[in-house]
Amino acid sequence: MLMKSSTQSLTEQLSARFAERIRNRLMAPGARLPSVRQCAQQHGVSPSTVVAAYDTLLAQGLVEARKNRGFFVRESGLAPRGPDLPAGAQARPADVALESAAGNWSTAHGLAARAAGRAAAGVSPVNATALIRGMFHKVSDKPQPGMGVFPPEWLESTFMPAAVRKVTNSRSLQDFSLQYGEPLGDAGLRCVLAKRLSTLNVHTVPEHIITTVGATHALDIVSRTLLRPGDPVMVEEPGWAVEFARLAALGMHILPVPRRADGPDLEVMARYCEVHKPKLYVSVSVFHNPTGYCLTPGSAHRILQLANQHNFYVVEDDTYSHIAPEHATRLTALDGLSRTIYVSGFAKILAPNWRIGFMAAPPALVEQLLDTKLLATLTTPALLEKALALCIEQGQLRRHAERIRTRLDAARARSVKLALGAGCTFAAEPVGLFGWVETGVDTDALSQRMLDEGYLLAPGALFHAERKPSTLMRINFATTQDAAFWKVFQRVRAEQQGR
């Protein structure tokens, strides 16, 4: 809340609040600021105070004013737009009426064109980059509902530091610390990973596994190896916000495939195959983000038939494998790594900062994928890979994951009860780490209001290739078991509904 007793004026406090969010990318380039009237109501100040604060942001070059449309966050690295208003002029409240946020990440006309399109349309105040930055720049000390990871205290352990100490105390330390590691990754870790994959019925050999700097790096290697700008890529919708943003940044033609409870919409996939001839399909088969859906065997078989018939590869992102059932249907298990590439990592369950991921690939693609890895990172840190291999070999990771699953089950039960009590419903069965929640209000607007309360939300529009207003939001069950958040949520939502 703004403080009248502060040494700063209300105008200074309000402009500083927006400036901090913009500089920390918690408001996306091209995002529309609340209208003068809305902002005044939200913060309990006069419209003239808001106009003065926005004028300060204009002078600082952080926002731009567009005649009859409002104030927008300036696009980073782009030249200023033509002055819709004279320099230093103040917009009238009528000029800044709220319009629906809209943006399009699915076009593939170059970075500048996409940036200009976002600026013209006005994207959500919270985007994929903002969620990532929120992991490093705390919005507040409160648990964050929009985060995509477990709270740090859930991941604390003694076995990880012990494994590092054991590795660094070994006689072979100099052998691997004073030279580049193995191109494919530490041989010991790849052997352990091959054994672990066999428990998921994904059968491969260490020579077909490549370690990476996290699972996202693995996905990026696959994209850069198999795709060129403009290539069509099928991605599930709703889907992982970062994947949409990453593929768009590479200039790919994104083909959103509606995700259902049993798997992707197969009719839409078939039409895409006939018309666009896609090169790749990216899927989260188990504990899909954000819905929690799990693929059924029937859908899996049909997907693989389409892949073979139309000659495209499938990337299966199994990031949540550590909290998922081993018997869950996985495309790579059915396909035998023929047209599929398996990707996973350990950031979610073990140590985000270790940045260890991996992929298991068809033999014919291994050398191509390895070349892309070497061009980007040369090799990956052998010390941490050896320590991770110890954690897996000695069963510590398995026991740690079991503790996390038990704790998550309890947190999910509490979060679901609180969400239902707050008047929300679930658009998908609550399983895994995330809940796909129906709020009844525009969650883009809600996310801006909740930022003022110290909460970073993940609005539903984030999880669509072509952004459009949504009443859904993704919640993290581990960070939404606090009744205080839901009380604030109810109050802010009621204010948004005008009650």
Coordinates of N, CA and C in Angstrom, one line a residue, residues 159-168 176 182 185-196 206 209 211 322 345-346 350-351 354-358 380-399:
F159 N 22.3 -34.9 1.7 CA 23.0 -35.8 0.8 C 23.7 -35.1 -0.4
M160 N 23.1 -34.0 -0.9 CA 23.7 -33.4 -2.0 C 25.1 -32.7 -1.7
P161 N 25.2 -31.9 -0.6 CA 26.5 -31.4 -0.3 C 27.5 -32.5 0.0
A162 N 27.0 -33.6 0.6 CA 27.9 -34.7 0.9 C 28.4 -35.4 -0.4
A163 N 27.6 -35.5 -1.4 CA 28.0 -36.1 -2.6 C 29.0 -35.2 -3.3
V164 N 28.9 -33.9 -3.2 CA 29.8 -33.0 -3.8 C 31.2 -33.1 -3.1
R165 N 31.1 -33.2 -1.7 CA 32.4 -33.3 -1.0 C 33.1 -34.6 -1.3
K166 N 32.3 -35.7 -1.5 CA 32.9 -37.0 -1.8 C 33.6 -36.9 -3.2
V167 N 33.0 -36.3 -4.1 CA 33.5 -36.2 -5.5 C 34.8 -35.3 -5.5
T168 N 34.7 -34.2 -4.8 CA 35.9 -33.3 -4.8 C 37.0 -33.8 -4.0
F176 N 39.4 -34.5 -13.9 CA 38.2 -33.9 -14.7 C 38.0 -32.5 -14.4
E182 N 33.7 -35.0 -20.8 CA 33.3 -35.8 -22.0 C 32.2 -35.1 -22.8
G185 N 28.7 -36.0 -21.9 CA 28.4 -35.9 -20.5 C 29.1 -37.0 -19.7
D186 N 29.2 -36.9 -18.4 CA 29.9 -37.8 -17.6 C 29.4 -39.2 -17.8
A187 N 30.3 -40.2 -18.1 CA 29.9 -41.5 -18.5 C 29.2 -42.2 -17.3
G188 N 29.6 -42.0 -16.1 CA 29.0 -42.6 -14.9 C 27.5 -42.2 -14.8
L189 N 27.3 -40.9 -15.0 CA 25.9 -40.4 -14.9 C 25.0 -40.9 -16.0
R190 N 25.6 -41.0 -17.2 CA 24.8 -41.5 -18.3 C 24.4 -43.0 -18.1
C191 N 25.3 -43.8 -17.5 CA 25.0 -45.2 -17.2 C 23.9 -45.3 -16.2
V192 N 23.9 -44.4 -15.2 CA 22.9 -44.4 -14.1 C 21.6 -44.0 -14.7
L193 N 21.6 -43.0 -15.6 CA 20.4 -42.5 -16.3 C 19.8 -43.6 -17.1
A194 N 20.6 -44.3 -17.9 CA 20.1 -45.4 -18.7 C 19.3 -46.4 -17.8
K195 N 19.9 -46.7 -16.6 CA 19.2 -47.7 -15.8 C 17.9 -47.1 -15.2
R196 N 17.9 -45.8 -14.9 CA 16.7 -45.2 -14.4 C 15.6 -45.2 -15.5
P206 N 23.9 -45.8 -22.7 CA 24.6 -44.5 -22.3 C 25.0 -43.7 -23.5
I209 N 22.6 -41.0 -24.8 CA 22.2 -40.0 -23.8 C 23.1 -38.9 -23.8
T211 N 24.0 -35.2 -21.8 CA 23.6 -34.4 -20.7 C 23.6 -32.9 -21.1
H322 N 9.8 -37.3 -11.7 CA 10.1 -37.7 -10.4 C 8.9 -37.7 -9.4
G345 N 15.1 -33.6 -16.5 CA 16.1 -32.9 -15.7 C 15.8 -33.1 -14.3
F346 N 16.5 -32.3 -13.5 CA 16.5 -32.5 -12.0 C 16.2 -31.2 -11.3
L350 N 15.4 -31.5 -7.3 CA 16.6 -31.7 -6.6 C 17.3 -30.4 -6.3
A351 N 17.9 -29.8 -7.3 CA 18.7 -28.6 -7.2 C 18.6 -27.7 -8.4
W354 N 21.9 -26.5 -9.9 CA 22.9 -27.4 -10.5 C 22.8 -27.5 -12.0
R355 N 21.5 -27.2 -12.5 CA 21.3 -27.1 -14.0 C 21.8 -28.4 -14.7
I356 N 21.3 -29.5 -14.3 CA 21.6 -30.7 -15.0 C 20.3 -31.3 -15.6
G357 N 20.4 -31.4 -16.9 CA 19.3 -32.1 -17.7 C 19.9 -33.1 -18.6
F358 N 19.0 -33.7 -19.4 CA 19.6 -34.7 -20.3 C 18.5 -35.0 -21.4
T380 N 29.5 -30.1 -20.3 CA 28.8 -29.7 -19.1 C 29.6 -30.1 -17.9
P381 N 29.3 -29.4 -16.7 CA 30.1 -29.6 -15.5 C 30.2 -31.0 -15.0
A382 N 31.3 -31.6 -15.1 CA 31.5 -33.0 -14.7 C 31.4 -33.2 -13.2
L383 N 31.9 -32.2 -12.5 CA 31.8 -32.4 -11.0 C 30.4 -32.6 -10.5
L384 N 29.5 -31.7 -10.9 CA 28.1 -31.9 -10.5 C 27.4 -33.1 -11.1
E385 N 27.8 -33.5 -12.3 CA 27.2 -34.7 -12.9 C 27.7 -35.9 -12.1
K386 N 28.9 -36.0 -11.7 CA 29.4 -37.1 -10.9 C 28.7 -37.1 -9.5
A387 N 28.5 -36.0 -8.9 CA 27.8 -35.9 -7.6 C 26.4 -36.4 -7.8
L388 N 25.7 -36.0 -8.9 CA 24.3 -36.4 -9.1 C 24.3 -37.9 -9.3
A389 N 25.2 -38.5 -10.0 CA 25.3 -39.9 -10.2 C 25.3 -40.6 -8.9
L390 N 26.1 -40.1 -7.9 CA 26.2 -40.7 -6.6 C 24.8 -40.7 -5.9
C391 N 24.1 -39.5 -6.0 CA 22.8 -39.4 -5.4 C 21.8 -40.4 -5.9
I392 N 21.9 -40.6 -7.2 CA 21.0 -41.6 -7.8 C 21.4 -43.0 -7.4
E393 N 22.6 -43.3 -7.6 CA 23.1 -44.7 -7.3 C 22.8 -45.2 -5.9
Q394 N 23.0 -44.3 -4.9 CA 22.8 -44.6 -3.5 C 21.4 -44.6 -3.1
G395 N 20.4 -44.3 -4.0 CA 19.0 -44.3 -3.7 C 18.5 -43.0 -3.0
Q396 N 19.4 -42.0 -2.8 CA 19.0 -40.8 -2.0 C 18.0 -40.0 -2.8
L397 N 18.2 -39.9 -4.1 CA 17.3 -39.1 -4.9 C 15.9 -39.8 -4.9
R398 N 15.8 -41.1 -5.0 CA 14.5 -41.8 -4.9 C 13.8 -41.5 -3.6
R399 N 14.5 -41.6 -2.5 CA 13.9 -41.4 -1.2 C 13.5 -39.9 -1.0

